[in-house]
Coordinates of C-alpha atoms in Angstrom, one line a residue:
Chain A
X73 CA -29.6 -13.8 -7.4
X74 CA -29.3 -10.6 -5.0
X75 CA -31.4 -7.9 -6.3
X76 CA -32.9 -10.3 -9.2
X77 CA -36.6 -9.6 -9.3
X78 CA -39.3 -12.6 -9.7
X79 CA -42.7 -12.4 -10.8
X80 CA -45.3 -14.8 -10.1
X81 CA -48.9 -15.3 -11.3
X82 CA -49.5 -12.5 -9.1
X83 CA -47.6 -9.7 -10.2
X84 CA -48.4 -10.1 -13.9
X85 CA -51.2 -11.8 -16.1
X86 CA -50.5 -13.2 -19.5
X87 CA -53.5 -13.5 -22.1
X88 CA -52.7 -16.7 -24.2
X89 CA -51.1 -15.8 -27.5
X90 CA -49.6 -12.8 -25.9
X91 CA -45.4 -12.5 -26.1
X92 CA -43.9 -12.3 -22.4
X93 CA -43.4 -9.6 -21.4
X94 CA -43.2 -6.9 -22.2
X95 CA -44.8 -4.3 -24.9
X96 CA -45.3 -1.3 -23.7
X97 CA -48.9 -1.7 -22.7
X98 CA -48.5 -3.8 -20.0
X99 CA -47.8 -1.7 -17.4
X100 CA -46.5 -3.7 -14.1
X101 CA -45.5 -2.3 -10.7
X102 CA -42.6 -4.1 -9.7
X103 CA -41.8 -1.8 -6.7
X104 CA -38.4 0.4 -6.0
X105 CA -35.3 -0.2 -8.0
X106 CA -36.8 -2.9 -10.6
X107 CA -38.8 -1.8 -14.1
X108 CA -40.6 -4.0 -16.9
X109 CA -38.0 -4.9 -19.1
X110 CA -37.6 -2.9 -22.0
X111 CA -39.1 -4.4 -25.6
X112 CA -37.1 -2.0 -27.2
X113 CA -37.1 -3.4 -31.0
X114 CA -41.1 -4.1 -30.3
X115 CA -40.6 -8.1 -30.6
X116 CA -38.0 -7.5 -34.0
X117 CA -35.2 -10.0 -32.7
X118 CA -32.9 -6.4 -32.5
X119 CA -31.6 -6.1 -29.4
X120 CA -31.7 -8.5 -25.6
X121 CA -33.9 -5.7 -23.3
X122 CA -36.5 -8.4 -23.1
X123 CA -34.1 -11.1 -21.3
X124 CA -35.9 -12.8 -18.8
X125 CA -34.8 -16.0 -16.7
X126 CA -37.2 -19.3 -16.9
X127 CA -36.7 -20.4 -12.9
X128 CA -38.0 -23.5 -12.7
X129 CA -36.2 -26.1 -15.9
X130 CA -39.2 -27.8 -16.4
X131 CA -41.1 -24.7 -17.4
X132 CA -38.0 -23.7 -19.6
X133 CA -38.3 -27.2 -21.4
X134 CA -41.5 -26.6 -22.3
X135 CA -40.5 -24.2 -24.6
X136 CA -39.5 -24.3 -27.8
X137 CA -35.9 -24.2 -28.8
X138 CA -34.8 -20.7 -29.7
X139 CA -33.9 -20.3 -32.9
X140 CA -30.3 -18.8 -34.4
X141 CA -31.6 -15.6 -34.6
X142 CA -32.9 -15.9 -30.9
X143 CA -29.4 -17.4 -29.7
X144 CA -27.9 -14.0 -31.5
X145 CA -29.4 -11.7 -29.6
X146 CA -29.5 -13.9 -26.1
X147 CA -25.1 -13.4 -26.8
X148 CA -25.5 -10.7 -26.0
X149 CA -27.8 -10.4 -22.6
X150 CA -26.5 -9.4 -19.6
X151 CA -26.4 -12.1 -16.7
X152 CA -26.9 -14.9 -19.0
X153 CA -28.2 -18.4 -17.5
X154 CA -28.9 -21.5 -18.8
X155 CA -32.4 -21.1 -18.4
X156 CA -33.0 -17.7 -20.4
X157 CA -35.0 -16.6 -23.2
X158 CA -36.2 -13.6 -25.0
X159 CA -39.6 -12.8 -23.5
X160 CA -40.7 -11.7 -26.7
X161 CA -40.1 -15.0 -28.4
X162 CA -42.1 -17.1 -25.5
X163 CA -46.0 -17.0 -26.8
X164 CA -47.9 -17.6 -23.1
X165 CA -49.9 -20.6 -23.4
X166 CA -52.0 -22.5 -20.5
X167 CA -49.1 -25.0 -20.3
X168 CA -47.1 -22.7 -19.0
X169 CA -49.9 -21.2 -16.4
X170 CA -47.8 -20.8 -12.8
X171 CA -43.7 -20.0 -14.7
X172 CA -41.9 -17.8 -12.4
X173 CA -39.5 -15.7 -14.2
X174 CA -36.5 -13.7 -12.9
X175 CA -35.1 -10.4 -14.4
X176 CA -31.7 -9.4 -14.5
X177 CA -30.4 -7.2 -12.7
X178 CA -28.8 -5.3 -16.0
X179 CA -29.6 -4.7 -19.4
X180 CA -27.6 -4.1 -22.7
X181 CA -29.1 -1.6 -24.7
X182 CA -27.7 0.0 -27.5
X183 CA -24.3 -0.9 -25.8
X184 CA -21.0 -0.4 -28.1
X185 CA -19.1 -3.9 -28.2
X186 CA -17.4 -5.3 -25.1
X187 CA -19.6 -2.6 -22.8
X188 CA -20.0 -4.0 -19.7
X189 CA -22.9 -2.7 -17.9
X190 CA -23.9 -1.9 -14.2
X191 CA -26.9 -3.4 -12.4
X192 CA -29.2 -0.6 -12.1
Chain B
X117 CA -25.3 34.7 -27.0
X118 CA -29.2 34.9 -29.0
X119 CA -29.9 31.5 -27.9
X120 CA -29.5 32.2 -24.1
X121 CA -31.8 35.4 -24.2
X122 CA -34.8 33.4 -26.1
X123 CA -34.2 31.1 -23.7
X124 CA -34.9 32.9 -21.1
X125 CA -37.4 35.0 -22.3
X126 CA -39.4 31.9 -23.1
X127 CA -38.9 30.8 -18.9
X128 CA -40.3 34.5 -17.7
X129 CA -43.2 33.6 -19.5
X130 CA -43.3 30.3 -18.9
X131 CA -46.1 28.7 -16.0
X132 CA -43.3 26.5 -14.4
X133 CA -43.4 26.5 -10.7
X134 CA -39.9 27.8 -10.2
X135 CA -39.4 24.5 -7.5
X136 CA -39.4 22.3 -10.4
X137 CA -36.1 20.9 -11.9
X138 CA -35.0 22.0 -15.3
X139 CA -32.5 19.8 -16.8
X140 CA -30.8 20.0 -20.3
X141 CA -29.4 17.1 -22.4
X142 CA -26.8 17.6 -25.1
X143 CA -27.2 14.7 -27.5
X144 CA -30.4 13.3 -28.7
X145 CA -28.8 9.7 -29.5
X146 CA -30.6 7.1 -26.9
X147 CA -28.2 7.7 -23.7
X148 CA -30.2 11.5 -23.8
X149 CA -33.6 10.2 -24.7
X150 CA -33.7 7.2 -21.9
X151 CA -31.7 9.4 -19.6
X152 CA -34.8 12.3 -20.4
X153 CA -37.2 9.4 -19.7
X154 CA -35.8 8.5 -16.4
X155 CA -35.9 11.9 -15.5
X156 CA -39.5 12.9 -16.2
X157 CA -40.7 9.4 -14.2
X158 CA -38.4 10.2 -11.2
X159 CA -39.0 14.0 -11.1
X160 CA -42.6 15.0 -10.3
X161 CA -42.7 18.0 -12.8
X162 CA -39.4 18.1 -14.5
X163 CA -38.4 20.0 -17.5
X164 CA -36.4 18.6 -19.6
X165 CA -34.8 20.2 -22.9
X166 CA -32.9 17.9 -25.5
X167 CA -30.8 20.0 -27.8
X168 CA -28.8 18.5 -30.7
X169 CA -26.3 19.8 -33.5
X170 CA -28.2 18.5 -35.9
X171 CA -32.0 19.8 -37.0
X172 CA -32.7 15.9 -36.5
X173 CA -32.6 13.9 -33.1
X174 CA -31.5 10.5 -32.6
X175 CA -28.1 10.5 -33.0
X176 CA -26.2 7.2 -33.5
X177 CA -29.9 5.3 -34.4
X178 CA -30.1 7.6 -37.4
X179 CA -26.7 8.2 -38.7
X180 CA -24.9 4.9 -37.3
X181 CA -27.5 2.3 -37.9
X182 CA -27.2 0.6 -41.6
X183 CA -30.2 1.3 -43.6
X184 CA -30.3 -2.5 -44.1
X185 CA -31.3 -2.7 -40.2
X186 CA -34.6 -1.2 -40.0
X187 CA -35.7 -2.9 -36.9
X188 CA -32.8 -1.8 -35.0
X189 CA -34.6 1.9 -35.9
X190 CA -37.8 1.0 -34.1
X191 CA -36.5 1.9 -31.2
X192 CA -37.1 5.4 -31.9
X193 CA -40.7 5.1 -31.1
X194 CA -40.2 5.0 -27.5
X195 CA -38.4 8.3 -28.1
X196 CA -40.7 10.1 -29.6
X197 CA -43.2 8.9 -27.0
X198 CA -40.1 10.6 -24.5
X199 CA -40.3 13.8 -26.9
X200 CA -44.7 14.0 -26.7
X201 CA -44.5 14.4 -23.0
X202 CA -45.6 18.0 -22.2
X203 CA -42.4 18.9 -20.3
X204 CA -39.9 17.5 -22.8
X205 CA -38.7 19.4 -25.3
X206 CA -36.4 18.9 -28.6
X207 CA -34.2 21.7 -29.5
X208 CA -32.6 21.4 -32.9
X209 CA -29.5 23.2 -34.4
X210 CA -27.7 24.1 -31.2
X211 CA -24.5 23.5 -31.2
X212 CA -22.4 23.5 -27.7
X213 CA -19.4 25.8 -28.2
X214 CA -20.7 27.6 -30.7
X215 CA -24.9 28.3 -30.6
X216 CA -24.6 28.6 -26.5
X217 CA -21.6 27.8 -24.2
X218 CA -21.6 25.2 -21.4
X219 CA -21.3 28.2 -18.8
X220 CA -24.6 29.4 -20.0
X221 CA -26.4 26.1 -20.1
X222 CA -25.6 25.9 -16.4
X223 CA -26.9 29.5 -15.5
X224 CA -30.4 28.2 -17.6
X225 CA -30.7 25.0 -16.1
X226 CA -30.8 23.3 -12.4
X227 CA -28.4 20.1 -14.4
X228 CA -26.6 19.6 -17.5
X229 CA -25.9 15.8 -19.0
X230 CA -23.5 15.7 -21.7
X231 CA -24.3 12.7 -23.7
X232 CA -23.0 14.0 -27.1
X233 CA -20.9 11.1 -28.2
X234 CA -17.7 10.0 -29.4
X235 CA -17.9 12.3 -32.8
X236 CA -13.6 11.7 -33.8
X237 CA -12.0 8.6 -34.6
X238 CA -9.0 6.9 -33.6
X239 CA -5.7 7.2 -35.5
X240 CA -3.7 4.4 -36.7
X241 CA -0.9 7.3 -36.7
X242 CA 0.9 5.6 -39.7
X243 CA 2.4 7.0 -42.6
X244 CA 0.8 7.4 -45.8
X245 CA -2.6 8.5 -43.4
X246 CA -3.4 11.4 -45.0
X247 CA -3.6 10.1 -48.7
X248 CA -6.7 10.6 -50.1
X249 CA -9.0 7.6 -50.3
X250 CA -8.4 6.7 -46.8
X251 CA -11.5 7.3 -44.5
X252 CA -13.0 6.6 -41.0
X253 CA -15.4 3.9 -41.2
X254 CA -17.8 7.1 -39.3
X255 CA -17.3 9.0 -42.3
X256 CA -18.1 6.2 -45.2
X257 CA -21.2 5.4 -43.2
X258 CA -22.4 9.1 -42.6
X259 CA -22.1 9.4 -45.8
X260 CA -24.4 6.2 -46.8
X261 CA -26.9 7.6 -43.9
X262 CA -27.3 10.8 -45.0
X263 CA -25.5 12.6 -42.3
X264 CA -25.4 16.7 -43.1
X265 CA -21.6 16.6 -42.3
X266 CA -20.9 13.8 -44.9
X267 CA -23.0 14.6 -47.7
X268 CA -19.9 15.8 -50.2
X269 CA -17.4 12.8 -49.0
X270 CA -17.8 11.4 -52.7
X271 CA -16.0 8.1 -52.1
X272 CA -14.1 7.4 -55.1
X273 CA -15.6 4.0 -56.2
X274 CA -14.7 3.7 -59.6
X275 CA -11.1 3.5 -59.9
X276 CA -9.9 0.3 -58.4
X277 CA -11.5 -2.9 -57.7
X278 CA -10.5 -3.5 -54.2
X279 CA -11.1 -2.0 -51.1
X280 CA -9.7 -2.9 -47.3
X281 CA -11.1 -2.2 -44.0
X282 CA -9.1 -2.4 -41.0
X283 CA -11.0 -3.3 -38.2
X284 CA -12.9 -6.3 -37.5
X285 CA -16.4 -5.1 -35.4
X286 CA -19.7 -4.5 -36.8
X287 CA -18.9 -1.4 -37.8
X288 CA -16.4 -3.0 -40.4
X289 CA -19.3 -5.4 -41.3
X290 CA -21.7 -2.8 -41.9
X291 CA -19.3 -1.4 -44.2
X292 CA -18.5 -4.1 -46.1
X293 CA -21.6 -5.0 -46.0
X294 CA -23.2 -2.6 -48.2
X295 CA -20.1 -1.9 -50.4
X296 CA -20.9 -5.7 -51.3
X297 CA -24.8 -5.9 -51.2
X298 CA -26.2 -6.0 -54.4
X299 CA -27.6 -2.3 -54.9
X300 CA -30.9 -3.9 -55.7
X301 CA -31.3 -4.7 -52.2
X302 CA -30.0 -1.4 -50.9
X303 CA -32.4 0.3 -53.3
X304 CA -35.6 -0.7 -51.2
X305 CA -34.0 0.4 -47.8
X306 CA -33.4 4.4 -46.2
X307 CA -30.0 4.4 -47.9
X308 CA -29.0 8.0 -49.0
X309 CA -29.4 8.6 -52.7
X310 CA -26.3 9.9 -53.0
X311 CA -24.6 6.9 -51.8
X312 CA -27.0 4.6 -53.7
X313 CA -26.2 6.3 -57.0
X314 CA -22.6 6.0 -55.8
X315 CA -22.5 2.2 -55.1
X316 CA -24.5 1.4 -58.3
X317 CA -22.0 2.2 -60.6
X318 CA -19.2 1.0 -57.7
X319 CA -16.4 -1.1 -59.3
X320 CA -15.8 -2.4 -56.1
X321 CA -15.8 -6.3 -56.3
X322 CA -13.4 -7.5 -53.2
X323 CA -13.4 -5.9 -50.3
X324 CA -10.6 -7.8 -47.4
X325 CA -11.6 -6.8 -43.8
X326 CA -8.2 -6.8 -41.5
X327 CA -7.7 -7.4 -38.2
X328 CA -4.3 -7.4 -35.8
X329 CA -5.1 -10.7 -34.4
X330 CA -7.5 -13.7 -34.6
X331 CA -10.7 -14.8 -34.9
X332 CA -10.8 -15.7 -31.1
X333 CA -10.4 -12.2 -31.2
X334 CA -12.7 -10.9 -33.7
X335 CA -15.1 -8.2 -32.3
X336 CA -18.1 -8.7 -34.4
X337 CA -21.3 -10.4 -33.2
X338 CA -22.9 -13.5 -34.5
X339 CA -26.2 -12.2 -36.1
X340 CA -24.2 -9.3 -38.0
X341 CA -21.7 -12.2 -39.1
X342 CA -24.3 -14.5 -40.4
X343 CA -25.8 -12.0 -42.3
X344 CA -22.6 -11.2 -43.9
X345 CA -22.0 -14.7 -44.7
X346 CA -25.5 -15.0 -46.2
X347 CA -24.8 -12.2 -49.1
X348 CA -25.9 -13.2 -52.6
X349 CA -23.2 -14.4 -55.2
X350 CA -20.4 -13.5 -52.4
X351 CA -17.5 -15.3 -51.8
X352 CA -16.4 -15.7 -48.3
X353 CA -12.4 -15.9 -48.0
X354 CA -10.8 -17.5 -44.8
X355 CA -7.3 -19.4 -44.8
X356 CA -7.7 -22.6 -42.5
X357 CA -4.6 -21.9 -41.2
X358 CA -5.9 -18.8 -39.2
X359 CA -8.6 -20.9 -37.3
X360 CA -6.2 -23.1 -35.6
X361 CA -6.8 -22.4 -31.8
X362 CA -4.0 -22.3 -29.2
X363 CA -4.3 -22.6 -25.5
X364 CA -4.5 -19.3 -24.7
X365 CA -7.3 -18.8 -27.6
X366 CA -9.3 -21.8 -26.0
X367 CA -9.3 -20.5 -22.7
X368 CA -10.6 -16.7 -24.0
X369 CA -13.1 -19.0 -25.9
X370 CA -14.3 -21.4 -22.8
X371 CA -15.4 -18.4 -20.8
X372 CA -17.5 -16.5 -24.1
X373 CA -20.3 -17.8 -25.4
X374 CA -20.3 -14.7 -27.7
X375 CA -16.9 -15.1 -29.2
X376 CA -17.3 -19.4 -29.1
X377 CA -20.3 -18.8 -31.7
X378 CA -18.3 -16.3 -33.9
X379 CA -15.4 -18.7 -34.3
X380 CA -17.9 -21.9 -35.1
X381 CA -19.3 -19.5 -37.8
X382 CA -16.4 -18.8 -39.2
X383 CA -14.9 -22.5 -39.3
X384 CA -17.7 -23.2 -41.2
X385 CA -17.3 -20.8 -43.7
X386 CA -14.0 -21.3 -44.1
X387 CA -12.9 -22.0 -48.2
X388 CA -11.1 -25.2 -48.7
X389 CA -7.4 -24.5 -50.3
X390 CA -8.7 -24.3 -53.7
X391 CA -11.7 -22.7 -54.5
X392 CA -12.7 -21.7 -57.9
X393 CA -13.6 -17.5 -58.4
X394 CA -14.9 -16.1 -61.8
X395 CA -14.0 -13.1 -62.6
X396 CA -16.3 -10.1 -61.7
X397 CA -17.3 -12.7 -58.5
X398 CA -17.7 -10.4 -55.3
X399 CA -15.2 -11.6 -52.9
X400 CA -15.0 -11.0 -49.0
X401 CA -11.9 -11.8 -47.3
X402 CA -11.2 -11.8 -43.7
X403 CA -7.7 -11.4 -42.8
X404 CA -6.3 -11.9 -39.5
X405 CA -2.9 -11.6 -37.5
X406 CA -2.2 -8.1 -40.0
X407 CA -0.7 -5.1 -39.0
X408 CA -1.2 -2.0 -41.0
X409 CA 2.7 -0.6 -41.6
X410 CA 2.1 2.1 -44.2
X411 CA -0.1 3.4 -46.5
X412 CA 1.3 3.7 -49.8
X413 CA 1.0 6.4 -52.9
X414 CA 0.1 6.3 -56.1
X415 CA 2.2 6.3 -59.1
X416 CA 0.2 7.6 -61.9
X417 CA -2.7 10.1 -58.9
X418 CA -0.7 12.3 -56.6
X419 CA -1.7 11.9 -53.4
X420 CA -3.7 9.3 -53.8
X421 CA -3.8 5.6 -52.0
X422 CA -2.8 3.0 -54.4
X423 CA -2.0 0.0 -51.8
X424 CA -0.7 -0.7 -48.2
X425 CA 1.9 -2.5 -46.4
X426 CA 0.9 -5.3 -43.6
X427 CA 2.9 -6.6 -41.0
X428 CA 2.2 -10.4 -40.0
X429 CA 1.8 -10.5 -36.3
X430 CA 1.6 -13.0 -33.7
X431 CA -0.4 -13.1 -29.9
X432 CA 1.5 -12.5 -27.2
X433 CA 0.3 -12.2 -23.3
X434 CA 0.5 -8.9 -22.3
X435 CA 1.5 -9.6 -18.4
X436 CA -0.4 -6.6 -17.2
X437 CA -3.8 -7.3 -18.4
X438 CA -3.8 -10.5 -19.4
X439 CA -5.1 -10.2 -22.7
X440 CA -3.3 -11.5 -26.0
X441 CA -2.1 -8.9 -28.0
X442 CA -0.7 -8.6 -31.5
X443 CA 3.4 -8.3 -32.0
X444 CA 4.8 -7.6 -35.1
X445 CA 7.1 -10.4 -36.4
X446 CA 9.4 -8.4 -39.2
X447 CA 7.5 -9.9 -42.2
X448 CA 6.2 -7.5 -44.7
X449 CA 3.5 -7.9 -47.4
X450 CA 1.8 -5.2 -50.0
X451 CA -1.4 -5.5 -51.0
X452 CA -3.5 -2.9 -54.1
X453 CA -6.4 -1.4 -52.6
X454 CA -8.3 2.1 -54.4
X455 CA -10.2 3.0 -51.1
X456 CA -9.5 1.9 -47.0
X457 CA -11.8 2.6 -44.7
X458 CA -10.5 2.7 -40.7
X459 CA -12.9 1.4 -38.4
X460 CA -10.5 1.2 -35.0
X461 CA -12.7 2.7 -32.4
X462 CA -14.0 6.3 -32.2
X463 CA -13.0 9.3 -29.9
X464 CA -14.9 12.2 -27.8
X465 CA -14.4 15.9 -28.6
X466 CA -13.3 18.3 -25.7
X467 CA -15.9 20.9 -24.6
X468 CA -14.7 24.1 -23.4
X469 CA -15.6 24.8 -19.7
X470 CA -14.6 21.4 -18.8
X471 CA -11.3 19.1 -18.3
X472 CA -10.4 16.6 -21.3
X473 CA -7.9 13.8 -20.9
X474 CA -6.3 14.4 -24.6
X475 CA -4.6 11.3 -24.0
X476 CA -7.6 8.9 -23.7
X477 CA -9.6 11.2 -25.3
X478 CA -12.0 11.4 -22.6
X479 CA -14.1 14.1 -20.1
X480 CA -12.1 14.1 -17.5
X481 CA -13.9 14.9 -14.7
X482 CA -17.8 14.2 -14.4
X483 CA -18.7 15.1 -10.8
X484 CA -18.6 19.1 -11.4
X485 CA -21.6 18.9 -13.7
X486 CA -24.2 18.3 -11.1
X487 CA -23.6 21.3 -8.9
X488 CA -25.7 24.2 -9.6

């Protein structure tokens, strides 16, 4: 939880229909030591840098159930929870107006198998 | 050196308040591009030069990724985004050692980062290496991707029916991968057309990926083995008898979600004892708990591979680490193979001007770089 950023309602604004977070054009200022997460396959299902963390489980079952090719890539994020998801399979919808969401502290990106990265 | 005196030249005329920090990368592959784009948002005014071997950049996303993985290639959007900033620059064809020295990068720049790679492969060191037909996984898939250095490797495919890959990561599935994908599907991807003309007329129909120990074990990852599993008219070979867990297997299994998912994929794909092949059938067979003993030599094509010799193995703890690890047992088995391909793990080159652990294979010391 240390060092785990959280954004609220506040920090970042969802159009319906829109993946969260983050493509490149939404640019959010989430102060010293944190950054967006990373969208690096652009939404492909190819890699984990969108891995966010649903905080609250009744906004997390509100979701649909990732699929197989979801649960692959989730493997490998770092830090995962119970309650975590690939942003850029979670379409925002006004049921889910209010989710808080956590980021990890880490990301795997382009890691070589069995890497173990560092918070950053 | 030529190099050092253009690039210099090009600074006296440059507008650069002298204040600002020049930085070179060595490596274009994503650990220099993110590492240039951390630098340019943390360094008000930063130059920032990435210089590569190769006349291309990206490194490992252009010459590692399988063709058949296009989105894994998207990445390379955010790096050229990286590359359009004003005070980023791409430098082509420069070779360290040989186009400039690392001494002279330093006197050029305020920081040097060496993010160059692993370019050598791990050994098995076992005789019968050297035979032709043997290659590093690195090499068989340069060679499919085009790479410059790999263009000529002219993998015999055409003489032998089999071919074994030792190693059980992704790499190993890439590679067995598309030696077993129909070429019809390879056709329509960024394959090299060398290696596409190559693998059309491929008389390579089973391909047997080998691994030391299990599939607890196994270092592949679930969406790379499902696609695997998924290959058209394929047949997927696993003995039952090699997915029987012990204790020590379920308690490396409780704690990884990762390697849990792997071994429920391949129960399920596990063939019942008999299972009916035609000939001509493409086969895939994982084999576990094998040791590589020997490579062995033709008869009838000096020099050439015509087979191998395994060692069955068992898991032992090793008390230091506390990891399994594979022990020989003393039983010996030969298998045919025309072509092996050794995908055990890669190694970094040493770079003159700074001190190499030649027995890990690693930079040794990191801290000097920094220090200008």
């Amino acid at each position: 939880m240390l060092g785990r950023k959280i954004l609220t309602r506040d920090d970042l604004t969802i159009p319906t229909q829109h993946p969260i977070p983050f493509p490149d054009q939404h640019k959010v200022n989430l102060g010293p030591g944190h950054r967006a997460s990373k969208g690096a396959c652009e939404a492909s299902l190819a890699c984990s840098t969108c891995h966010v963390i649903v905080m609250v489980s009744n906004y997390y079952n509100k979701l649909e159930d990732p699929t197989d090719d979801e649960n692959d890539m989730l493997d490998l994020a770092f830090g995962l929870t119970n309650t975590s998801r690939l942003g850029c399979q979670v379409i925002a919808k006004p049921e889910l107006d209010g989710i808080r969401l956590a980021l990890p502290v880490a990301m795997r990106n382009f890691a070589v198998d069995g890497y173990q990265p560092k918070p950053h | 050196m030529a190099l050092s005196r253009a690039l210099s030249f090009y600074r006296s005329f440059s507008t650069v308040p002298s204040q600002s920090l020049r930085v070179c990368i060595v490596g274009s592959g994503p650990a220099g591009f993110y590492t240039a784009d951390k630098i340019l948002k943390a360094h008000e005014g930063a130059e920032v030069d990435i210089v590569d071997r190769l006349p291309t950049p990206f490194g490992l996303v252009r010459s590692g990724v399988a063709p058949d993985h296009p989105e894994t290639k998207v990445v390379t959007n955010q790096f050229s985004r990286v590359a359009q900033n004003g005070h980023c620059s791409f430098i082509g064809n420069v070779s360290l050692g040989s186009s400039i020295s690392l001494a002279e990068l330093r006197e050029l720049y305020d920081a040097v980062v060496l993010s160059y790679g692993a370019e050598s492969d791990q050994a098995l060191g076992i005789p019968g290496e050297e035979l032709a037909g043997i290659y590093a996984a690195r090499e068989f898939v340069w060679w499919y991707n085009g790479h410059p250095d790999c263009r000529n490797l002219a993998p015999d495919l055409k003489s032998s029916d089999t071919a074994v890959i030792i190693g059980q990561g992704n790499v190993a599935l890439d590679a067995a991968r598309i030696l077993l994908r129909p070429t019809t599907e390879l056709a329509t991807t960024d394959i090299s057309c060398h290696a596409l003309a190559a693998l059309g007329e491929s008389s390579i129909r089973k391909v047997y990926l080998v691994g030391r120990r299990g599939p607890a074990q196994a270092a592949f990852t679930a969406k790379e083995l499902r696609e695997v599993l998924r290959i058209k008219d394929l047949s997927i070979e696993i003995r039952q008898e090699d997915l029987s867990k012990t204790p020590a297997d379920e308690e490396e299994l409780k704690n990884n979600r990762i390697k849990r998912r792997i071994h429920e994929l391949l129960s399920k794909a596990a063939t019942p004892a008999t299972s009916i092949c035609s000939p001509g059938q493409k086969e895939l067979h994982f084999v576990f708990f094998r040791k590589p003993d020997r490579f062995l030599e033709s008869d009838c094509r000096n020099g050439y591979i015509a087979g191998l010799r395994m060692e069955r193995t068992i898991l032992k703890e090793d008390v230091e680490s506390g990891k399994q690890i594979a022990v020989g047992t003393g039983l010996f088995a030969e298998m045919e193979c025309g072509l092996v391909l050794k995908s055990v793990g890669y190694k970094s080159i040493p770079v003159d001007g700074l001190p190499f652990d030649h027995h890990k294979a690693l930079i040794a010391v990191w801290s000097i770089i920094v220090a200008n």
